[in-house]
mmCIF file of C-alpha atoms in Angstrom:
data_model
loop_
_atom_site.group_PDB
_atom_site.id
_atom_site.type_symbol
_atom_site.label_atom_id
_atom_site.label_comp_id
_atom_site.label_asym_id
_atom_site.label_seq_id
_atom_site.Cartn_x
_atom_site.Cartn_y
_atom_site.Cartn_z
ATOM 1 C CA MET B 1 -27.423 59.866 -57.161
ATOM 2 C CA VAL B 2 -28.878 56.779 -55.426
ATOM 3 C CA GLU B 3 -26.846 53.745 -55.842
ATOM 4 C CA ARG B 4 -28.860 50.576 -55.734
ATOM 5 C CA VAL B 5 -27.235 47.293 -54.497
ATOM 6 C CA LYS B 6 -28.664 44.093 -55.731
ATOM 7 C CA ARG B 7 -28.583 41.284 -53.166
ATOM 8 C CA GLU B 8 -28.968 37.677 -54.114
ATOM 9 C CA ARG B 9 -31.696 35.623 -52.461
ATOM 10 C CA ASP B 10 -30.216 33.052 -50.147
ATOM 11 C CA ARG B 11 -32.793 30.056 -50.577
ATOM 12 C CA PRO B 12 -32.810 27.234 -47.940
ATOM 13 C CA PRO B 13 -32.022 23.754 -48.813
ATOM 14 C CA SER B 14 -34.778 21.687 -50.122
ATOM 15 C CA ARG B 15 -34.645 19.290 -47.216
ATOM 16 C CA ARG B 16 -34.388 21.645 -44.139
ATOM 17 C CA LYS B 17 -34.778 21.535 -40.494
ATOM 18 C CA GLY B 18 -37.508 23.232 -38.381
ATOM 19 C CA TYR B 19 -40.154 22.899 -35.907
ATOM 20 C CA THR B 20 -43.801 23.246 -35.410
ATOM 21 C CA GLN B 21 -45.290 25.064 -32.313
ATOM 22 C CA LYS B 22 -48.940 24.516 -31.595
ATOM 23 C CA ALA B 23 -50.613 27.213 -29.460
ATOM 24 C CA ILE B 24 -54.005 28.552 -28.548
ATOM 25 C CA VAL B 25 -54.213 32.285 -28.598
ATOM 26 C CA GLY B 26 -57.487 33.671 -27.201
ATOM 27 C CA GLY B 27 -59.181 30.553 -28.030
ATOM 28 C CA HIS B 28 -57.906 30.267 -31.557
ATOM 29 C CA LYS B 29 -55.555 27.621 -32.704
ATOM 30 C CA VAL B 30 -52.193 28.604 -34.217
ATOM 31 C CA TYR B 31 -49.718 26.499 -35.830
ATOM 32 C CA LEU B 32 -46.293 28.155 -36.328
ATOM 33 C CA ARG B 33 -43.867 26.066 -38.444
ATOM 34 C CA THR B 34 -40.306 27.339 -39.311
ATOM 35 C CA GLY B 35 -37.764 26.257 -41.840
ATOM 36 C CA GLU B 36 -33.933 26.759 -41.165
ATOM 37 C CA TYR B 37 -30.648 27.124 -43.042
ATOM 38 C CA ALA B 38 -28.021 24.278 -42.652
ATOM 39 C CA ASP B 39 -26.382 26.379 -39.819
ATOM 40 C CA GLY B 40 -29.595 26.672 -37.771
ATOM 41 C CA ARG B 41 -30.647 30.221 -38.839
ATOM 42 C CA LEU B 42 -34.265 30.848 -39.591
ATOM 43 C CA ALA B 43 -35.185 30.886 -43.204
ATOM 44 C CA GLU B 44 -38.852 30.913 -43.470
ATOM 45 C CA ILE B 45 -42.111 30.714 -41.543
ATOM 46 C CA PHE B 46 -45.461 29.170 -42.229
ATOM 47 C CA VAL B 47 -48.764 30.194 -40.247
ATOM 48 C CA ASP B 48 -51.861 27.957 -40.146
ATOM 49 C CA MET B 49 -54.949 29.030 -38.201
ATOM 50 C CA HIS B 50 -58.257 27.512 -37.025
ATOM 51 C CA LYS B 51 -61.609 28.958 -36.721
ATOM 52 C CA GLU B 52 -60.751 31.759 -39.072
ATOM 53 C CA GLY B 53 -62.275 32.827 -42.267
ATOM 54 C CA ALA B 54 -60.713 32.354 -45.840
ATOM 55 C CA ALA B 55 -59.818 36.094 -46.143
ATOM 56 C CA PHE B 56 -57.897 36.091 -42.679
ATOM 57 C CA ARG B 57 -56.152 32.919 -43.242
ATOM 58 C CA SER B 58 -54.959 34.238 -46.662
ATOM 59 C CA LEU B 59 -53.627 37.498 -45.256
ATOM 60 C CA MET B 60 -51.777 35.419 -42.574
ATOM 61 C CA ASN B 61 -50.313 33.112 -45.271
ATOM 62 C CA ASN B 62 -49.187 35.984 -47.374
ATOM 63 C CA PHE B 63 -47.807 37.786 -44.397
ATOM 64 C CA ALA B 64 -45.659 34.660 -43.635
ATOM 65 C CA ILE B 65 -44.515 34.621 -47.198
ATOM 66 C CA ALA B 66 -43.433 38.233 -47.147
ATOM 67 C CA ILE B 67 -41.302 37.687 -43.825
ATOM 68 C CA SER B 68 -39.739 34.640 -45.340
ATOM 69 C CA ILE B 69 -38.764 36.423 -48.299
ATOM 70 C CA GLY B 70 -37.324 39.097 -46.360
ATOM 71 C CA LEU B 71 -35.313 36.807 -44.147
ATOM 72 C CA GLN B 72 -33.854 35.176 -47.325
ATOM 73 C CA TYR B 73 -32.839 38.530 -48.680
ATOM 74 C CA GLY B 74 -30.925 39.346 -45.583
ATOM 75 C CA VAL B 75 -33.422 41.227 -43.263
ATOM 76 C CA PRO B 76 -32.275 40.295 -39.638
ATOM 77 C CA LEU B 77 -34.749 38.650 -37.588
ATOM 78 C CA GLU B 78 -34.171 41.337 -34.915
ATOM 79 C CA GLU B 79 -35.713 43.986 -37.124
ATOM 80 C CA PHE B 80 -39.002 41.944 -37.534
ATOM 81 C CA VAL B 81 -39.159 41.300 -33.892
ATOM 82 C CA GLU B 82 -38.820 45.009 -33.110
ATOM 83 C CA ALA B 83 -41.362 45.809 -35.581
ATOM 84 C CA PHE B 84 -44.188 43.485 -34.906
ATOM 85 C CA THR B 85 -44.065 42.610 -31.223
ATOM 86 C CA PHE B 86 -46.629 44.389 -29.085
ATOM 87 C CA THR B 87 -48.899 44.968 -32.032
ATOM 88 C CA ARG B 88 -52.541 44.780 -30.645
ATOM 89 C CA PHE B 89 -55.738 43.344 -32.325
ATOM 90 C CA GLU B 90 -58.086 40.374 -31.992
ATOM 91 C CA PRO B 91 -57.620 37.370 -31.480
ATOM 92 C CA ALA B 92 -55.583 38.040 -28.210
ATOM 93 C CA GLY B 93 -55.353 36.985 -24.539
ATOM 94 C CA LEU B 94 -54.047 33.961 -22.905
ATOM 95 C CA VAL B 95 -51.759 31.635 -24.668
ATOM 96 C CA GLN B 96 -52.007 27.882 -24.019
ATOM 97 C CA GLY B 97 -49.623 25.276 -25.246
ATOM 98 C CA ASN B 98 -46.495 27.438 -25.165
ATOM 99 C CA ASP B 99 -43.848 26.799 -22.403
ATOM 100 C CA ALA B 100 -42.592 30.391 -22.395
ATOM 101 C CA ILE B 101 -45.345 32.673 -23.669
ATOM 102 C CA LYS B 102 -48.365 32.912 -21.580
ATOM 103 C CA SER B 103 -50.239 35.933 -23.071
ATOM 104 C CA ALA B 104 -50.157 37.856 -26.329
ATOM 105 C CA THR B 105 -51.751 41.010 -27.554
ATOM 106 C CA SER B 106 -52.308 39.718 -31.100
ATOM 107 C CA ILE B 107 -51.344 36.651 -33.244
ATOM 108 C CA ILE B 108 -48.501 38.708 -34.770
ATOM 109 C CA ASP B 109 -47.173 39.578 -31.290
ATOM 110 C CA TYR B 110 -47.342 35.846 -30.304
ATOM 111 C CA MET B 111 -45.392 34.781 -33.448
ATOM 112 C CA PHE B 112 -42.455 37.249 -32.942
ATOM 113 C CA ARG B 113 -42.370 36.577 -29.310
ATOM 114 C CA GLU B 114 -41.886 32.960 -29.976
ATOM 115 C CA LEU B 115 -39.170 33.406 -32.817
ATOM 116 C CA ALA B 116 -37.394 35.742 -30.609
ATOM 117 C CA VAL B 117 -37.290 33.379 -27.750
ATOM 118 C CA SER B 118 -36.323 30.398 -29.950
ATOM 119 C CA TYR B 119 -33.858 31.880 -32.391
ATOM 120 C CA LEU B 120 -32.620 35.050 -30.730
ATOM 121 C CA GLY B 121 -32.542 34.003 -27.031
ATOM 122 C CA ARG B 122 -34.777 36.972 -26.288
ATOM 123 C CA ASN B 123 -36.090 35.779 -22.963
ATOM 124 C CA ASP B 124 -37.131 39.252 -22.025
ATOM 125 C CA LEU B 125 -39.909 38.931 -24.369
ATOM 126 C CA ALA B 126 -41.033 35.558 -22.519
ATOM 127 C CA HIS B 127 -43.234 35.427 -19.471
ATOM 128 C CA ILE B 128 -41.363 32.227 -18.099
ATOM 129 C CA GLN B 129 -37.587 32.224 -18.020
ATOM 130 C CA PRO B 130 -35.775 28.875 -18.827
ATOM 131 C CA ASP B 131 -34.166 28.889 -15.361
ATOM 132 C CA ASP B 132 -37.382 29.100 -13.763
ATOM 133 C CA LEU B 133 -38.052 25.256 -14.574
ATOM 134 C CA LYS B 134 -34.647 24.281 -13.204
ATOM 135 C CA PRO B 135 -34.374 22.707 -9.533
ATOM 136 C CA ASP B 136 -31.859 25.439 -8.622
ATOM 137 C CA SER B 137 -34.079 28.209 -10.006
ATOM 138 C CA LEU B 138 -32.817 30.663 -7.141
ATOM 139 C CA GLY B 139 -29.740 31.081 -9.218
ATOM 140 C CA GLY B 140 -26.082 30.599 -8.394
ATOM 141 C CA GLY B 141 -24.599 34.131 -8.831
ATOM 142 C CA ASN B 142 -23.668 36.634 -11.426
ATOM 143 C CA THR B 143 -21.421 34.435 -13.331
ATOM 144 C CA GLU B 144 -24.003 31.464 -13.692
ATOM 145 C CA GLY B 145 -24.165 30.065 -17.039
ATOM 146 C CA ASN B 146 -20.889 31.573 -18.230
ATOM 147 C CA LEU B 147 -18.747 29.189 -20.268
ATOM 148 C CA PRO B 148 -15.019 29.877 -19.380
ATOM 149 C CA GLY B 149 -12.764 29.546 -22.474
ATOM 150 C CA ALA B 150 -15.528 29.260 -24.995
ATOM 151 C CA THR B 151 -14.393 29.874 -28.534
ATOM 152 C CA GLU B 152 -16.334 30.822 -31.597
ATOM 153 C CA GLY B 153 -17.934 27.617 -33.253
ATOM 154 C CA ALA B 154 -17.290 25.466 -30.049
ATOM 155 C CA LEU B 155 -21.170 24.908 -29.734
ATOM 156 C CA THR B 156 -23.373 23.613 -32.589
ATOM 157 C CA PRO B 157 -26.924 22.589 -32.535
ATOM 158 C CA ALA B 158 -27.575 18.886 -32.721
ATOM 159 C CA ALA B 159 -31.210 19.473 -34.003
ATOM 160 C CA SER B 160 -33.396 22.454 -35.000
ATOM 161 C CA GLN B 161 -32.042 25.303 -33.131
ATOM 162 C CA GLY B 162 -35.643 26.807 -32.351
ATOM 163 C CA PHE B 163 -36.973 23.331 -31.386
ATOM 164 C CA VAL B 164 -34.335 22.435 -28.694
ATOM 165 C CA ARG B 165 -34.009 26.144 -27.547
ATOM 166 C CA SER B 166 -30.391 25.441 -26.513
ATOM 167 C CA LYS B 167 -31.178 22.323 -24.388
ATOM 168 C CA LEU B 168 -29.454 19.790 -26.778
ATOM 169 C CA MET B 169 -25.858 20.673 -27.616
ATOM 170 C CA VAL B 170 -22.908 19.056 -29.292
ATOM 171 C CA ILE B 171 -19.546 20.158 -27.803
ATOM 172 C CA LYS B 172 -16.726 19.896 -30.038
ATOM 173 C CA GLY B 173 -12.818 20.025 -29.513
ATOM 174 C CA ALA B 174 -10.391 18.505 -27.227
ATOM 175 C CA LYS B 175 -6.898 19.248 -25.752
ATOM 176 C CA GLY B 176 -4.110 17.951 -27.853
ATOM 177 C CA GLY B 177 -5.699 18.480 -31.030
ATOM 178 C CA GLY B 178 -7.772 15.288 -30.779
ATOM 179 C CA ALA B 179 -11.505 15.576 -31.876
ATOM 180 C CA ALA B 180 -13.931 14.836 -29.037
ATOM 181 C CA ALA B 181 -17.705 15.234 -28.749
ATOM 182 C CA ALA B 182 -20.210 14.999 -25.801
ATOM 183 C CA VAL B 183 -24.046 14.813 -26.279
ATOM 184 C CA VAL B 184 -26.217 15.478 -23.449
ATOM 185 C CA SER B 185 -30.105 15.003 -23.751
ATOM 186 C CA GLY B 186 -33.133 13.874 -21.952
ATOM 187 C CA SER B 187 -34.345 14.264 -18.357
ATOM 188 C CA PRO B 188 -32.195 13.968 -15.242
ATOM 189 C CA ALA B 189 -34.128 10.816 -14.345
ATOM 190 C CA THR B 190 -32.904 9.103 -17.743
ATOM 191 C CA VAL B 191 -29.437 10.434 -18.234
ATOM 192 C CA MET B 192 -27.263 8.303 -15.880
ATOM 193 C CA SER B 193 -23.903 9.264 -17.571
ATOM 194 C CA VAL B 194 -22.381 11.597 -20.038
ATOM 195 C CA GLY B 195 -20.043 9.885 -22.384
ATOM 196 C CA LEU B 196 -16.949 11.740 -23.864
ATOM 197 C CA HIS B 197 -15.402 10.101 -26.872
ATOM 198 C CA SER B 198 -11.930 11.013 -28.400
ATOM 199 C CA HIS B 199 -9.157 9.550 -30.265
ATOM 200 C CA ASP B 200 -7.362 8.496 -27.086
ATOM 201 C CA GLY B 201 -10.396 6.482 -25.600
ATOM 202 C CA ALA B 202 -13.789 7.026 -23.951
ATOM 203 C CA HIS B 203 -14.691 8.378 -20.495
ATOM 204 C CA ALA B 204 -18.045 8.520 -18.711
ATOM 205 C CA LEU B 205 -19.171 10.600 -15.761
ATOM 206 C CA ASN B 206 -21.610 8.873 -13.440
ATOM 207 C CA PHE B 207 -24.174 10.498 -11.484
ATOM 208 C CA ASP B 208 -25.334 9.409 -8.030
ATOM 209 C CA ALA B 209 -28.852 7.787 -8.146
ATOM 210 C CA ALA B 210 -29.934 9.813 -4.958
ATOM 211 C CA VAL B 211 -28.851 13.187 -6.584
ATOM 212 C CA ILE B 212 -30.962 12.337 -9.773
ATOM 213 C CA ALA B 213 -34.053 11.362 -7.813
ATOM 214 C CA ALA B 214 -33.886 14.337 -5.739
ATOM 215 C CA ALA B 215 -33.539 16.569 -8.750
ATOM 216 C CA ASP B 216 -36.326 14.781 -10.685
ATOM 217 C CA SER B 217 -38.827 15.050 -7.743
ATOM 218 C CA ARG B 218 -38.063 18.771 -7.461
ATOM 219 C CA LEU B 219 -38.666 19.188 -11.203
ATOM 220 C CA ASP B 220 -42.012 17.337 -10.931
ATOM 221 C CA GLN B 221 -43.099 19.699 -8.280
ATOM 222 C CA ILE B 222 -42.189 22.686 -10.300
ATOM 223 C CA ARG B 223 -44.110 21.353 -13.445
ATOM 224 C CA GLU B 224 -47.203 20.582 -11.277
ATOM 225 C CA ALA B 225 -47.236 24.106 -10.002
ATOM 226 C CA ARG B 226 -46.831 25.594 -13.318
ATOM 227 C CA LEU B 227 -49.712 23.304 -14.769
ATOM 228 C CA LYS B 228 -51.991 24.664 -11.855
ATOM 229 C CA GLY B 229 -51.166 28.243 -12.875
ATOM 230 C CA TYR B 230 -49.511 29.312 -9.617
ATOM 231 C CA GLU B 231 -47.893 32.744 -9.858
ATOM 232 C CA GLY B 232 -45.197 32.170 -7.039
ATOM 233 C CA ASP B 233 -46.697 34.974 -4.702
ATOM 234 C CA SER B 234 -47.984 34.253 -1.221
ATOM 235 C CA CYS B 235 -51.585 34.806 -0.176
ATOM 236 C CA GLY B 236 -52.062 37.900 2.137
ATOM 237 C CA GLU B 237 -54.819 36.047 3.957
ATOM 238 C CA CYS B 238 -53.552 32.473 4.468
ATOM 239 C CA GLY B 239 -49.946 32.681 3.345
ATOM 240 C CA ASN B 240 -50.089 29.772 0.945
ATOM 241 C CA PHE B 241 -48.276 30.210 -2.358
ATOM 242 C CA THR B 242 -51.371 28.977 -4.384
ATOM 243 C CA LEU B 243 -52.419 32.364 -6.100
ATOM 244 C CA VAL B 244 -53.372 31.871 -9.759
ATOM 245 C CA ARG B 245 -54.479 34.609 -12.297
ATOM 246 C CA ASN B 246 -57.897 35.659 -12.201
ATOM 247 C CA GLY B 247 -58.612 38.401 -14.775
ATOM 248 C CA THR B 248 -56.417 41.267 -13.998
ATOM 249 C CA CYS B 249 -55.881 40.244 -10.347
ATOM 250 C CA LEU B 250 -54.916 37.028 -8.520
ATOM 251 C CA LYS B 251 -57.078 34.483 -6.536
ATOM 252 C CA CYS B 252 -55.939 32.063 -3.820
ATOM 253 C CA ASN B 253 -57.023 28.417 -4.398
ATOM 254 C CA THR B 254 -56.751 27.691 -0.722
ATOM 255 C CA CYS B 255 -58.896 30.307 0.919
ATOM 256 C CA GLY B 256 -60.442 32.058 -1.921
ATOM 257 C CA ALA B 257 -59.260 35.553 -1.258
ATOM 258 C CA THR B 258 -58.270 37.885 -3.999
ATOM 259 C CA THR B 259 -55.920 40.740 -4.548
ATOM 260 C CA GLY B 260 -58.592 43.189 -5.310
ATOM 261 C CA CYS B 261 -61.051 41.591 -7.779
ATOM 262 C CA SER B 262 -64.576 40.799 -6.871
#
């Protein structure tokens, strides 16, 4: 005897958070929009495409509706990610406009890579790790990034979870039972202090201007290298770190040598 369990649909609020990610996959524009529950969980997705026929657009729209209904009935996002990543069909190829994903085997593969990175922290599905854009990208040891004494519910998103990708957080809690909160946002060049407010008073942590300027300069160099497409490998002919992607191989912008392509 098969017992059927009826599950209620968990609909998102009428006014909801989310974000819109524009990207170009293989020369085709894709707009991925999300809707979230009040706690930041993904509740629905919308897909808009450019340069596609009515039939393909309708199929993608109905696919997004099916995924949204599944999420609202309790299907974990992890299951969709495992099922649809690495699917292969056209359009496919290089991805422009996304800071973490640089290539995809299909539109579906790109969509669920983006959702996995933004909502599940699956940086293994991204081509550029978040730490690669930091000034200390060489790392600081095995325990880097650990939060000592972290408790459940200590971190809550201040905006759409997918949009900020854990870059903007509100830290709650203070010793002695008093409420405290610290909000950190913006680039190192604009954030001169971090304010901690509690019932006992307010405190600020100020950063030296020279440290901020050095960090900002390093970030500018990293962003410039990323925009030029440098892969981070050294050229076997001239030794410069100016290799860029050239089809399936790499080409040096300094001397013109390649790693095997003609």
